[in-house]
Short mmCIF file of C-alpha atoms and ligand atoms in Angstrom, two decimals:
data_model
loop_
_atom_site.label_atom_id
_atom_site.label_comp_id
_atom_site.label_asym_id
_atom_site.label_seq_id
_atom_site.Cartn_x
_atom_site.Cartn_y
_atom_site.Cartn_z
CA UNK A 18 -53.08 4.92 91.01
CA UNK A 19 -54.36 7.19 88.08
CA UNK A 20 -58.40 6.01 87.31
CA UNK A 21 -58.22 7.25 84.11
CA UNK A 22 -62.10 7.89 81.41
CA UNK A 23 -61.57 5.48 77.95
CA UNK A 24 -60.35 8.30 75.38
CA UNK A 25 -63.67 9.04 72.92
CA UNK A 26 -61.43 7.08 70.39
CA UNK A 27 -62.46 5.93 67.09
CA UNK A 28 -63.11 2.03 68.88
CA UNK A 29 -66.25 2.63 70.94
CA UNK A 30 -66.84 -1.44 70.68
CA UNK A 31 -63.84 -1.74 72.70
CA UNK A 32 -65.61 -1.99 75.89
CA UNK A 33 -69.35 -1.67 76.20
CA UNK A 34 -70.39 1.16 75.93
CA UNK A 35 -72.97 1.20 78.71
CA UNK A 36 -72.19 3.90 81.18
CA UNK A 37 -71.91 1.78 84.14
CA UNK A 38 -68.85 -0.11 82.67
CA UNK A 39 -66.90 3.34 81.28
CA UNK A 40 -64.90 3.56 84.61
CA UNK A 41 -63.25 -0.20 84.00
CA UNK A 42 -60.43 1.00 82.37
CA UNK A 43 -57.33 1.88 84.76
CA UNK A 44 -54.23 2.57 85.90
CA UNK A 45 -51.84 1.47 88.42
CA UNK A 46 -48.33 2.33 89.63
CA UNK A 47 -46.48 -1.25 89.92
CA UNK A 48 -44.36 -1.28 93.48
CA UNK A 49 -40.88 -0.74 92.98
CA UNK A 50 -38.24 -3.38 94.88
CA UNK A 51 -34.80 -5.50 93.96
CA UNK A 52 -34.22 -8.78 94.21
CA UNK A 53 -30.20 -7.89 94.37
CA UNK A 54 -27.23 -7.62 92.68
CA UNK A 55 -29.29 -4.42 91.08
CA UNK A 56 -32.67 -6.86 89.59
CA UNK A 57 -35.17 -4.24 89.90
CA UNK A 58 -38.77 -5.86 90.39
CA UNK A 59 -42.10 -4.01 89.54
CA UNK A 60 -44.92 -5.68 91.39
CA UNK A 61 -47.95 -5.26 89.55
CA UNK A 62 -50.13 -7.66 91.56
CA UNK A 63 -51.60 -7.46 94.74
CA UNK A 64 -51.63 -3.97 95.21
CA UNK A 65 -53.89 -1.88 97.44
CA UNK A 66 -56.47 -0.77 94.91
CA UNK A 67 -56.29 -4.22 93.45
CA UNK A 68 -55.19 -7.77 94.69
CA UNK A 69 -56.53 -10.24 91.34
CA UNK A 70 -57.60 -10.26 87.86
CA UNK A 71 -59.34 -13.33 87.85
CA UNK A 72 -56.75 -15.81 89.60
CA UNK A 73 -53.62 -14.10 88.96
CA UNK A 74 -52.49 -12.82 92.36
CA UNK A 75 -49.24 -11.37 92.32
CA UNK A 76 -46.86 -10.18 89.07
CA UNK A 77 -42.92 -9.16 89.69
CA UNK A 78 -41.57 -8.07 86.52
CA UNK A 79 -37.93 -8.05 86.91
CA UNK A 80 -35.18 -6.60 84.85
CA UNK A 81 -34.44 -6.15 82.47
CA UNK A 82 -30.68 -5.51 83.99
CA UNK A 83 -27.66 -6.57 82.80
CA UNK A 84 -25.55 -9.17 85.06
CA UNK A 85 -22.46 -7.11 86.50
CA UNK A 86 -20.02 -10.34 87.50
CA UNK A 87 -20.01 -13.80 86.47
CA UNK A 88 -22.48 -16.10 87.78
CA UNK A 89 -24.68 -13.05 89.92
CA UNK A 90 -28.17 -12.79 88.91
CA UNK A 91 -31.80 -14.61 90.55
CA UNK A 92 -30.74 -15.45 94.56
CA UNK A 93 -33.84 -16.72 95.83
CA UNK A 94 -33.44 -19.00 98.37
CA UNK A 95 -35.64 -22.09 99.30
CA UNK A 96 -38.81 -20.89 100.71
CA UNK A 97 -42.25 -22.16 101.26
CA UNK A 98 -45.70 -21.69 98.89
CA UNK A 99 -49.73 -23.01 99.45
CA UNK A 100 -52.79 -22.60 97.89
CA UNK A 101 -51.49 -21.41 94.43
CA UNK A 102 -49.21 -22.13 90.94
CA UNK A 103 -46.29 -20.15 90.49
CA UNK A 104 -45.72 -18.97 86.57
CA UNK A 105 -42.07 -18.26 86.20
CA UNK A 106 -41.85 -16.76 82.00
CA UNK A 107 -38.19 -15.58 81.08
CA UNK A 108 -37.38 -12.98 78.01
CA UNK A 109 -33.70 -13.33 78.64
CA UNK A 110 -31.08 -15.40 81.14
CA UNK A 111 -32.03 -18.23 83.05
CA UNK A 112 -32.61 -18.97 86.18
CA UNK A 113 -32.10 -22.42 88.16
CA UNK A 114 -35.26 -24.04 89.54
CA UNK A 115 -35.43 -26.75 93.17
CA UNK A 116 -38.15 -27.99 94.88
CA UNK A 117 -38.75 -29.86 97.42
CA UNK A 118 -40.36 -32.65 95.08
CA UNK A 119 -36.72 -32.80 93.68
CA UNK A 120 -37.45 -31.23 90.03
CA UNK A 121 -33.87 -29.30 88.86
CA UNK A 122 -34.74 -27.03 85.85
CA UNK A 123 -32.78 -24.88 83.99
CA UNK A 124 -35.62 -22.17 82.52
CA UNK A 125 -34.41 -20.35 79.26
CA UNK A 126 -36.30 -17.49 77.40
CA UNK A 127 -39.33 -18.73 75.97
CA UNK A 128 -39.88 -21.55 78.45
CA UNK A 129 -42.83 -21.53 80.57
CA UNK A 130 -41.66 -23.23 84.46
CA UNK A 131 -45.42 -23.71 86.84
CA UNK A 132 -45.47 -25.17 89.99
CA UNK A 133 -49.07 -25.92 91.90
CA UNK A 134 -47.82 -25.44 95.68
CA UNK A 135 -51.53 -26.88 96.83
CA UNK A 136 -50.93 -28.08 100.42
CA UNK A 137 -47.44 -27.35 100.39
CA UNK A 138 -44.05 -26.81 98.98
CA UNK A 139 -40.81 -25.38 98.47
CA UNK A 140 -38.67 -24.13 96.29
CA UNK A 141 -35.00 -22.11 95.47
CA UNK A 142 -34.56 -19.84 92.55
CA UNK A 143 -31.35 -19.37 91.93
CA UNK A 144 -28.79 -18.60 88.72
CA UNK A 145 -26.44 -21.96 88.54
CA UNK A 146 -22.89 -21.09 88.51
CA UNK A 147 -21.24 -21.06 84.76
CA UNK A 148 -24.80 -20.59 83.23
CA UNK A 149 -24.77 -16.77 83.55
CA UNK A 150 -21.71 -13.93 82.96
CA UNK A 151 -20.82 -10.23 83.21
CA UNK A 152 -23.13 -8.64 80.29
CA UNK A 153 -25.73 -11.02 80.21
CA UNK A 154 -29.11 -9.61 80.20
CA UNK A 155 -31.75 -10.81 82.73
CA UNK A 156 -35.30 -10.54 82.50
CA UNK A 157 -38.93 -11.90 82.77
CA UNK A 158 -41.61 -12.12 85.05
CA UNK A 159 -43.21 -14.86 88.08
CA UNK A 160 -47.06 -14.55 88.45
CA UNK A 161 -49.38 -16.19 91.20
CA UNK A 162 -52.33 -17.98 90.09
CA UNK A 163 -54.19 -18.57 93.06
CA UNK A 164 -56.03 -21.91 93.09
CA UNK A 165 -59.53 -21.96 93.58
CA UNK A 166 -60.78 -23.64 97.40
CA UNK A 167 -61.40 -27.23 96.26
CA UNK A 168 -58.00 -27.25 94.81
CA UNK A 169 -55.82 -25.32 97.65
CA UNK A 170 -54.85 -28.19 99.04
CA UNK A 171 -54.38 -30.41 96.18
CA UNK A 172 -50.46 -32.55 95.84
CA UNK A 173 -48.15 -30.12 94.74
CA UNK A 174 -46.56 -30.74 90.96
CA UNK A 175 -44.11 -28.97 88.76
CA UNK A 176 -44.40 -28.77 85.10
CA UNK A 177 -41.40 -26.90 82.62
CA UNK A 178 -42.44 -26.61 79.34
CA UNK A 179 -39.76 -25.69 76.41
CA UNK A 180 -42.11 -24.88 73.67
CA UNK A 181 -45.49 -23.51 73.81
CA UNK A 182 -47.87 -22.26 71.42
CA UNK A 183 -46.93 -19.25 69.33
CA UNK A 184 -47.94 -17.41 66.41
CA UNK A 185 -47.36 -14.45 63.94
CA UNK A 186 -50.55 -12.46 63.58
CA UNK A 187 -50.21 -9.22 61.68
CA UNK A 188 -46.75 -7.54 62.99
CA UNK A 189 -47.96 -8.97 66.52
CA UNK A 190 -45.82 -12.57 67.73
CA UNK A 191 -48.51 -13.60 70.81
CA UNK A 192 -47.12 -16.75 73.16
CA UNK A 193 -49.87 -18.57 74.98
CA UNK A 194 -48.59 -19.03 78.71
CA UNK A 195 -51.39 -20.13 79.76
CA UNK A 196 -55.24 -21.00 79.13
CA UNK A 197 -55.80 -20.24 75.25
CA UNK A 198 -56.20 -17.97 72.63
CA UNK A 199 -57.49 -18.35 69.42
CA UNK A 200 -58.06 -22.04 69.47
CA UNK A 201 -54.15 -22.01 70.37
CA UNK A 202 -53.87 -24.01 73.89
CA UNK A 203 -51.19 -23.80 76.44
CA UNK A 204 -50.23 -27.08 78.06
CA UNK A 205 -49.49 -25.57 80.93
CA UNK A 206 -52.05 -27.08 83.61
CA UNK A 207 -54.21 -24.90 85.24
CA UNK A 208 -57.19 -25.19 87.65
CA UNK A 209 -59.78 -22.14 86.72
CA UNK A 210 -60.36 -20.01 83.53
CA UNK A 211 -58.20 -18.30 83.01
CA UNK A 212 -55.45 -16.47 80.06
CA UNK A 213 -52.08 -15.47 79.87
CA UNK A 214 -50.23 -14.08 76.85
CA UNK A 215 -46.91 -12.85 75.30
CA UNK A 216 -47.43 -10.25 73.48
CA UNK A 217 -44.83 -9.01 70.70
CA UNK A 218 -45.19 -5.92 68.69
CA UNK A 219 -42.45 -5.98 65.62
CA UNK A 220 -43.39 -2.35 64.93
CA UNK A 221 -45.43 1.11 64.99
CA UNK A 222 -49.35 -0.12 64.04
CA UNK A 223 -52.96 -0.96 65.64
CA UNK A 224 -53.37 -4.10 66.48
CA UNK A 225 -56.29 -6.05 68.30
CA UNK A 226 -56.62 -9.04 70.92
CA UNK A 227 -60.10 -10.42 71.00
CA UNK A 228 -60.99 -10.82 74.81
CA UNK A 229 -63.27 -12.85 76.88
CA UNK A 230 -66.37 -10.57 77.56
CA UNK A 231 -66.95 -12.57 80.79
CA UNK A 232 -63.04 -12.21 82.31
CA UNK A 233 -61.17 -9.10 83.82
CA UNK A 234 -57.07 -8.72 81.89
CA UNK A 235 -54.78 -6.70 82.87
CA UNK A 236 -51.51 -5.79 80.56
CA UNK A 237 -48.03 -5.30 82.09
CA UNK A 238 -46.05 -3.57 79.47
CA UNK A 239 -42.17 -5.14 79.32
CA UNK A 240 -40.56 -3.28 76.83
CA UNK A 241 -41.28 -0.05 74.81
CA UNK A 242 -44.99 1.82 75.31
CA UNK A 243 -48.43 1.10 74.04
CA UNK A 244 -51.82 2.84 73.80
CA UNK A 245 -54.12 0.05 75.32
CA UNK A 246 -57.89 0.87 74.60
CA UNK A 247 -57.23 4.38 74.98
CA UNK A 248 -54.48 4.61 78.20
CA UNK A 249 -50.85 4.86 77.58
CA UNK A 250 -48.32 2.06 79.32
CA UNK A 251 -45.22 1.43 80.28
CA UNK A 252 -43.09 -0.49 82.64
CA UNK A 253 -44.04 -0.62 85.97
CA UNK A 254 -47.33 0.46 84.78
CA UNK A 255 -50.40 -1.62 85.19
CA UNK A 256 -53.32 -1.58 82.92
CA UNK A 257 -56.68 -2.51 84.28
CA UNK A 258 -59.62 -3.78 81.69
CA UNK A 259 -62.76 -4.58 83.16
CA UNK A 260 -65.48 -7.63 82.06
CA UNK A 261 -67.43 -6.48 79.09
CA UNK A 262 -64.68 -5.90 76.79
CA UNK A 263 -64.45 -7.26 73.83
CA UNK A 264 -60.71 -7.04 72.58
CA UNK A 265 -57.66 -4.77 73.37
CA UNK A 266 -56.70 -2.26 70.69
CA UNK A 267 -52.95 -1.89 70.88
CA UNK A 268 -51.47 0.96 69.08
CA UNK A 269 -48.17 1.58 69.60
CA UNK A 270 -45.48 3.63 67.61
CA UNK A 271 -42.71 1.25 67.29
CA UNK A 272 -41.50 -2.35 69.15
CA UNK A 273 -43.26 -3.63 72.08
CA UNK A 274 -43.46 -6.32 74.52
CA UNK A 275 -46.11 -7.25 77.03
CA UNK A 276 -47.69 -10.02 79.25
CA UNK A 277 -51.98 -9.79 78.77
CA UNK A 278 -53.75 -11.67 81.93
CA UNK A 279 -57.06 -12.21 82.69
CA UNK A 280 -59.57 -14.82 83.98
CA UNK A 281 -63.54 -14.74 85.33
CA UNK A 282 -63.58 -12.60 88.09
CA UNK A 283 -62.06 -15.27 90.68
CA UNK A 284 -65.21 -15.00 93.23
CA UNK A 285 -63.23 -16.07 96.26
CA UNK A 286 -61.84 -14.07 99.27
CA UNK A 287 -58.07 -14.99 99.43
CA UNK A 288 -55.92 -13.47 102.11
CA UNK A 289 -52.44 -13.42 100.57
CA UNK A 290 -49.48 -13.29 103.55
CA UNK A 291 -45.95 -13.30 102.58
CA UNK A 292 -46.04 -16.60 100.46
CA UNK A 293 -49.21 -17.80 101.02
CA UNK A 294 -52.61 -18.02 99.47
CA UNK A 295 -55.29 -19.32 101.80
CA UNK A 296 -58.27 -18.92 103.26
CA UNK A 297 -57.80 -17.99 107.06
CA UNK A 298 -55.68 -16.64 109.35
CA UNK A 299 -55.51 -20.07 110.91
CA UNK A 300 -54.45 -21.62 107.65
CA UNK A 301 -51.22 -19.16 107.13
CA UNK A 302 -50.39 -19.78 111.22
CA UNK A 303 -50.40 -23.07 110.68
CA UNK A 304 -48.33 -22.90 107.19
CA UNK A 305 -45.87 -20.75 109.25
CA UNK A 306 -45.65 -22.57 112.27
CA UNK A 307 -44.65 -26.21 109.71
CA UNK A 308 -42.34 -24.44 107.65
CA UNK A 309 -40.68 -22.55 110.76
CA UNK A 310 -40.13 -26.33 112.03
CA UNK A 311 -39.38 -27.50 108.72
CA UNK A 312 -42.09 -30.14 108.93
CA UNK A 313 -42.58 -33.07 106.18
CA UNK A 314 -45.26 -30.97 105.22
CA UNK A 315 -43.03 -28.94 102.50
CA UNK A 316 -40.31 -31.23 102.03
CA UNK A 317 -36.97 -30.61 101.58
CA UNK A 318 -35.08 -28.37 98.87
CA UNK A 319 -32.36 -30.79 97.64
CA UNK A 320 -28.36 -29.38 98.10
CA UNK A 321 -29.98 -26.15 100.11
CA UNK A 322 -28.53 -25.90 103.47
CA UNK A 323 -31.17 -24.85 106.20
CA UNK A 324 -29.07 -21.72 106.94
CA UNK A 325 -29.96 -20.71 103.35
CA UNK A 326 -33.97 -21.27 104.14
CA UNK A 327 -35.99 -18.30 104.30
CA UNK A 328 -37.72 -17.54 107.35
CA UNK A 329 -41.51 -16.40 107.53
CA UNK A 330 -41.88 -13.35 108.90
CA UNK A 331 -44.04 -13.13 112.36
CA UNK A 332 -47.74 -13.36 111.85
CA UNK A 333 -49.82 -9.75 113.10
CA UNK A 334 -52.55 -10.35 115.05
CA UNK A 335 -54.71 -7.92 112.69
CA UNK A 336 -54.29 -10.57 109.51
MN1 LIG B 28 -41.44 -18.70 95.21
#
C-alpha cells in the first residue's frame, strides 16, 4: 500500500479541504491469484489495510484473458455463502450460474447476476460447455456486499438482471449496478446504502462523478489508466476516497473502464472467513460444521456431484 497526499490540483472542492480529511485519499496493491486455466484475479477487497467501503467486502477482478481451448474458462465449483449478496458484473464471456435454490443463469456482458446468501446457500460458477471457445475473451468482476446484522440471516434469493440503467454523459457511458446515481436506480435489491457503477471513458478528457459526501468509494480501474482526484490507477490498483468528498474528477488520456463503489461507512464488525460473513467465530464453526455435513441448511447445487463440492478449510483457533 502507497498512502499517497491529494496533488495541489486545480479541484480543491474535490474533497474537503479541512486538514483532517487530506489523508483520505489512497492507494492499494490488489492481491494477485488465478482462478485457472490462466484467469488472473486481482482482489481488491478485504485486504489488510482495508476490509470494506461501506458494505462491499471483497472485489476479484478477473481477466481479462483470452480462453485457450474450447469450453475452459470460470471452474468454480459449488460452495457455500452467509451473511452477504454476491454481485457477479461481466465485460466479456459468460459464465454459468447454480444454486442450491435451483436458479440456472447464463450471465452475459452487461448483465448484473446478485444472490443474498442470508442464512445460507450455495452455489457453482462454472462456463457451460458450447457457450465459450478458443479466443474468446473473459472478463468482469464478483463483489461481496455484506448484509447488515438484522438481515444476515434473512432467506436467501437470486436475482439476474439483463438490462440495467445506463447512460451517456459527456464522453463517460456510467452503468448503475447497484443503488443509484443521478436519479438513475438499479433494480438490483439491496439491503443498506449503498452505490456501484460502470464507468466508461470513450476518450482522453476530465470528467466528474458527483459522490455521496456521507459514503466512502473506492474505484477499481478495468481497463486503461485514470487520474482519480489526483492519484493515478490501474489494474490491480485500488483507489481509496474517503467521506467528505464531493465527486471524483477523472482525467484520463484516452479509453477507460472502471467499477466506482461506495456506501455509508458500514458501522459493523464483520469477521470475513473463507466464504463467510458473520458475526462470530461461533457463527462460521457452525456454517462449517453444516456445510462439511452437507446439511439442509444450504441445499443442494442441482447436477453437481458431491465430489465436485468444495470443502471449507479447518477453522484456527485464533479467528
Ligand atoms: Mn461464491
Amino acid at each position: 500500500m502507497s498512502r499517497m497526499e491529494q496533488e495541489p490540483d486545480e479541484s480543491p472542492t474535490a474533497c474537503s479541504s479541512k486538514p483532517s480529511d487530506a489523508q483520505t485519499v489512497e492507494v492499494y496493491d490488489a492481491r494477485v491469484g488465478s482462478l485457472g486455466d490462466g484467469l488472473e484475479i486481482r482482489r481488491a477487497l478485504p485486504l489488510k489495510e482495508r476490509r470494506l467501503i461501506g458494505p462491499w467486502c471483497f472485489l476479484d477482478h478477473f481477466g481479462p484473458a483470452v480462453i485457450k481451448a474450447d469450453d475452459a474458462g470460470m471452474k468454480v465449483r459449488a460452495h457455500p455463502h452467509i451473511g452477504l449478496q454476491t454481485v457477479t458484473w461481466l465485460v466479456d464471456g459468460t459464465i454459468h450460474h447454480k444454486d442450491s435454490l435451483g436458479s440456472a443463469q447464463d450471465i452475459r456482458p452487461g448483465q448484473l447476476n446478485i444472490m443474498t446468501a442470508g442464512a445460507g446457500i450455495a452455489h457453482a460458477e462454472l462456463t457451460r460447455p458450447g457457450t465459450l471457445r478458443a479466443g474468446d475473451a473473459m472478463h468482469g468482476a464478483q463483489l461481496w456486499v455484506a448484509l447488515p446484522r438484522d438481515k444476515s440471516q434473512m432467506a436467501p434469493a437470486f436475482e439476474h438482471h439483463a438490462r440495467l440503467p445506463s447512460f451517456d454523459e459527456g464522453g463517460m457511458c456510467v452503468t448503475v449496478l447497484t443503488g443509484e446515481y443521478d436519479r438513475e436506480r438499479s433494480p438490483a435489491t439491496v439491503h443498506s446504502p449503498m452505490v456501484g457503477l460502470d464507468v466508461i471513458i470513450t476518450g482522453a478528457g476530465d470528467r466528474r462523478i458527483p459522490l455521496d459526501r456521507a459514503a466512502e468509494h473506492g474505484v477499481m480501474v478495468m481497463e486503461g489508466q485514470i487520474v482519480a482526484n489526483g492519484v493515478t490507477l490501474v489494474p490491480g490498483k485500488l483507489g481509496y476516497f474517503g467521506t467528505g468528498c464531493d465527486h471524483l474528477r477523472l482525467q484520463s488520456q484516452g479509453p477507460a473502464r472502471l467499477l466506482v463503489i461506495g456506501g455509508e461507512p458500514f458501522g459493523e464488525e464483520v469477521l470475513i472467513w473463507w466464504n463467510f460473513v458473520a458475526r462470530s467465530r461461533d457463527e462460521i464453526v457452525e456454517a462449517r460444521r453444516d456445510w462439511e455435513a452437507q446439511s439442509e441448511r444450504f441445499g443442494k447445487v442441482p447436477d453437481v456431484d458431491p465430489d465436485e463440492w468444495l470443502h471449507a478449510p479447518a477453522v484456527l483457533p485464533a479467528l
